[in-house]
Amino acid sequence: MKKYTLGNSKEEILLMFPQKSIKKVLVGEKKIAVVRIGLEIYSFQSNCPHRGASLINGIINVSQEIICPLHEYRFDMKSGNVIVGSCQDLEIYPNNLTDTGLEIIMP
Ligand code: FES
């Protein structure tokens, strides 16, 4: 496992990730998706585990699930669990928002 830090402050992270937008971020050598809802940050694989569609073009619902744009499978952004659909769970990456930025733990 390796820890990466994005930004230099909490304020910078809040500006970097506008509320409920899905951003693609390069962490180490991997492109991941990052979503912020309030002070909660979700980080997970950027491509759908079903057939690989880009989740950057997905939709976030009120249950804090990401809906894939291709076949509309739904995934819990916190646990990565498949809510609707039949495929592997979403790979998620633990993170921690601190006063010095956003720490993301990659496998
Ligand atoms: S590619 Fe995402 S649900 Fe099929």
CSV table of C-alpha atoms and ligand atoms in Angstrom, one decimal:
chain,number,residue,atom,x,y,z
A,1,MET,CA,0.0,0.0,0.0
A,2,LYS,CA,1.1,3.5,-0.7
A,3,LYS,CA,-0.2,6.8,0.6
A,4,TYR,CA,-0.5,9.8,-1.7
A,5,THR,CA,-1.4,13.4,-0.7
A,6,LEU,CA,-3.3,15.7,-3.0
A,7,GLY,CA,-3.3,19.5,-2.4
A,8,ASN,CA,-1.8,21.4,0.5
A,9,SER,CA,-4.9,22.3,2.6
A,10,LYS,CA,-8.5,21.3,3.2
A,11,GLU,CA,-9.7,24.5,1.5
A,12,GLU,CA,-7.7,23.7,-1.6
A,13,ILE,CA,-9.3,20.2,-1.7
A,14,LEU,CA,-12.8,21.7,-1.3
A,15,LEU,CA,-12.1,24.0,-4.3
A,16,MET,CA,-10.5,21.2,-6.3
A,17,PHE,CA,-13.5,18.9,-5.9
A,18,PRO,CA,-16.7,20.9,-6.3
A,19,GLN,CA,-19.7,19.3,-4.6
A,20,LYS,CA,-21.1,16.2,-6.3
A,21,SER,CA,-18.9,16.5,-9.4
A,22,ILE,CA,-17.0,13.4,-10.5
A,23,LYS,CA,-13.3,14.1,-11.1
A,24,LYS,CA,-10.7,11.9,-12.7
A,25,VAL,CA,-7.4,12.2,-10.8
A,26,LEU,CA,-4.0,10.6,-11.5
A,27,VAL,CA,-2.7,9.0,-8.2
A,28,GLY,CA,0.6,7.3,-8.7
A,29,GLU,CA,0.2,5.6,-12.0
A,30,LYS,CA,-3.5,5.0,-11.7
A,31,LYS,CA,-6.4,7.2,-12.8
A,32,ILE,CA,-9.2,7.1,-10.2
A,33,ALA,CA,-12.5,8.9,-9.6
A,34,VAL,CA,-13.0,11.3,-6.7
A,35,VAL,CA,-16.3,12.7,-5.6
A,36,ARG,CA,-17.0,15.1,-2.7
A,37,ILE,CA,-20.3,15.4,-0.9
A,38,GLY,CA,-20.0,17.9,1.9
A,39,LEU,CA,-16.8,17.0,3.7
A,40,GLU,CA,-17.1,13.3,2.7
A,41,ILE,CA,-14.8,12.2,-0.1
A,42,TYR,CA,-15.2,9.1,-2.1
A,43,SER,CA,-12.4,7.6,-4.2
A,44,PHE,CA,-12.8,4.6,-6.4
A,45,GLN,CA,-11.8,3.1,-9.7
A,46,SER,CA,-12.7,5.3,-12.6
A,47,ASN,CA,-13.9,2.6,-14.9
A,48,CYS,CA,-16.9,0.4,-14.3
A,49,PRO,CA,-16.1,-3.2,-13.1
A,50,HIS,CA,-18.8,-4.5,-15.5
A,51,ARG,CA,-17.6,-3.5,-19.0
A,52,GLY,CA,-15.2,-0.7,-18.3
A,53,ALA,CA,-17.3,2.4,-19.1
A,54,SER,CA,-16.0,5.6,-17.7
A,55,LEU,CA,-17.7,6.3,-14.4
A,56,ILE,CA,-16.5,10.0,-14.8
A,57,ASN,CA,-19.6,10.3,-17.0
A,58,GLY,CA,-21.8,8.6,-14.4
A,59,ILE,CA,-24.5,10.0,-12.2
A,60,ILE,CA,-24.6,10.3,-8.4
A,61,ASN,CA,-28.0,9.6,-6.8
A,62,VAL,CA,-29.3,10.7,-3.4
A,63,SER,CA,-28.2,7.4,-1.8
A,64,GLN,CA,-24.6,8.3,-2.6
A,65,GLU,CA,-24.4,5.7,-5.3
A,66,ILE,CA,-22.7,6.1,-8.6
A,67,ILE,CA,-24.7,5.0,-11.6
A,68,CYS,CA,-22.7,3.8,-14.6
A,69,PRO,CA,-23.7,5.6,-17.8
A,70,LEU,CA,-23.6,2.5,-20.0
A,71,HIS,CA,-25.9,-0.2,-18.4
A,72,GLU,CA,-26.9,1.8,-15.3
A,73,TYR,CA,-25.5,-0.6,-12.7
A,74,ARG,CA,-25.3,1.1,-9.3
A,75,PHE,CA,-22.5,1.0,-6.8
A,76,ASP,CA,-22.2,2.3,-3.3
A,77,MET,CA,-19.4,4.8,-3.4
A,78,LYS,CA,-18.4,4.2,0.2
A,79,SER,CA,-18.2,0.4,0.3
A,80,GLY,CA,-17.9,-0.2,-3.4
A,81,ASN,CA,-20.7,-2.8,-3.2
A,82,VAL,CA,-22.8,-3.5,-6.3
A,83,ILE,CA,-26.3,-2.3,-5.5
A,84,VAL,CA,-27.9,-3.0,-8.8
A,85,GLY,CA,-26.2,-5.2,-11.4
A,86,SER,CA,-24.2,-8.4,-11.7
A,87,CYS,CA,-20.4,-7.8,-11.6
A,88,GLN,CA,-17.5,-7.3,-9.2
A,89,ASP,CA,-17.7,-4.7,-6.6
A,90,LEU,CA,-16.2,-1.3,-7.3
A,91,GLU,CA,-12.6,-1.0,-6.1
A,92,ILE,CA,-12.4,1.8,-3.5
A,93,TYR,CA,-9.4,3.6,-2.1
A,94,PRO,CA,-9.5,4.8,1.5
A,95,ASN,CA,-8.9,8.5,2.0
A,96,ASN,CA,-8.6,11.0,4.8
A,97,LEU,CA,-9.2,14.8,4.4
A,98,THR,CA,-6.8,16.7,6.7
A,99,ASP,CA,-5.7,20.3,7.2
A,100,THR,CA,-2.8,19.5,4.9
A,101,GLY,CA,-4.7,17.9,2.0
A,102,LEU,CA,-6.3,14.7,0.9
A,103,GLU,CA,-4.5,11.5,1.7
A,104,ILE,CA,-5.4,8.6,-0.5
A,105,ILE,CA,-4.3,5.0,0.2
A,106,MET,CA,-3.6,3.0,-2.9
A,107,PRO,CA,-3.1,-0.8,-2.9
B,1,FES,S1,-20.2,-0.9,-18.2
B,1,FES,FE1,-21.0,-0.1,-16.3
B,1,FES,S2,-22.9,-1.1,-16.0
B,1,FES,FE2,-22.1,-2.0,-17.8
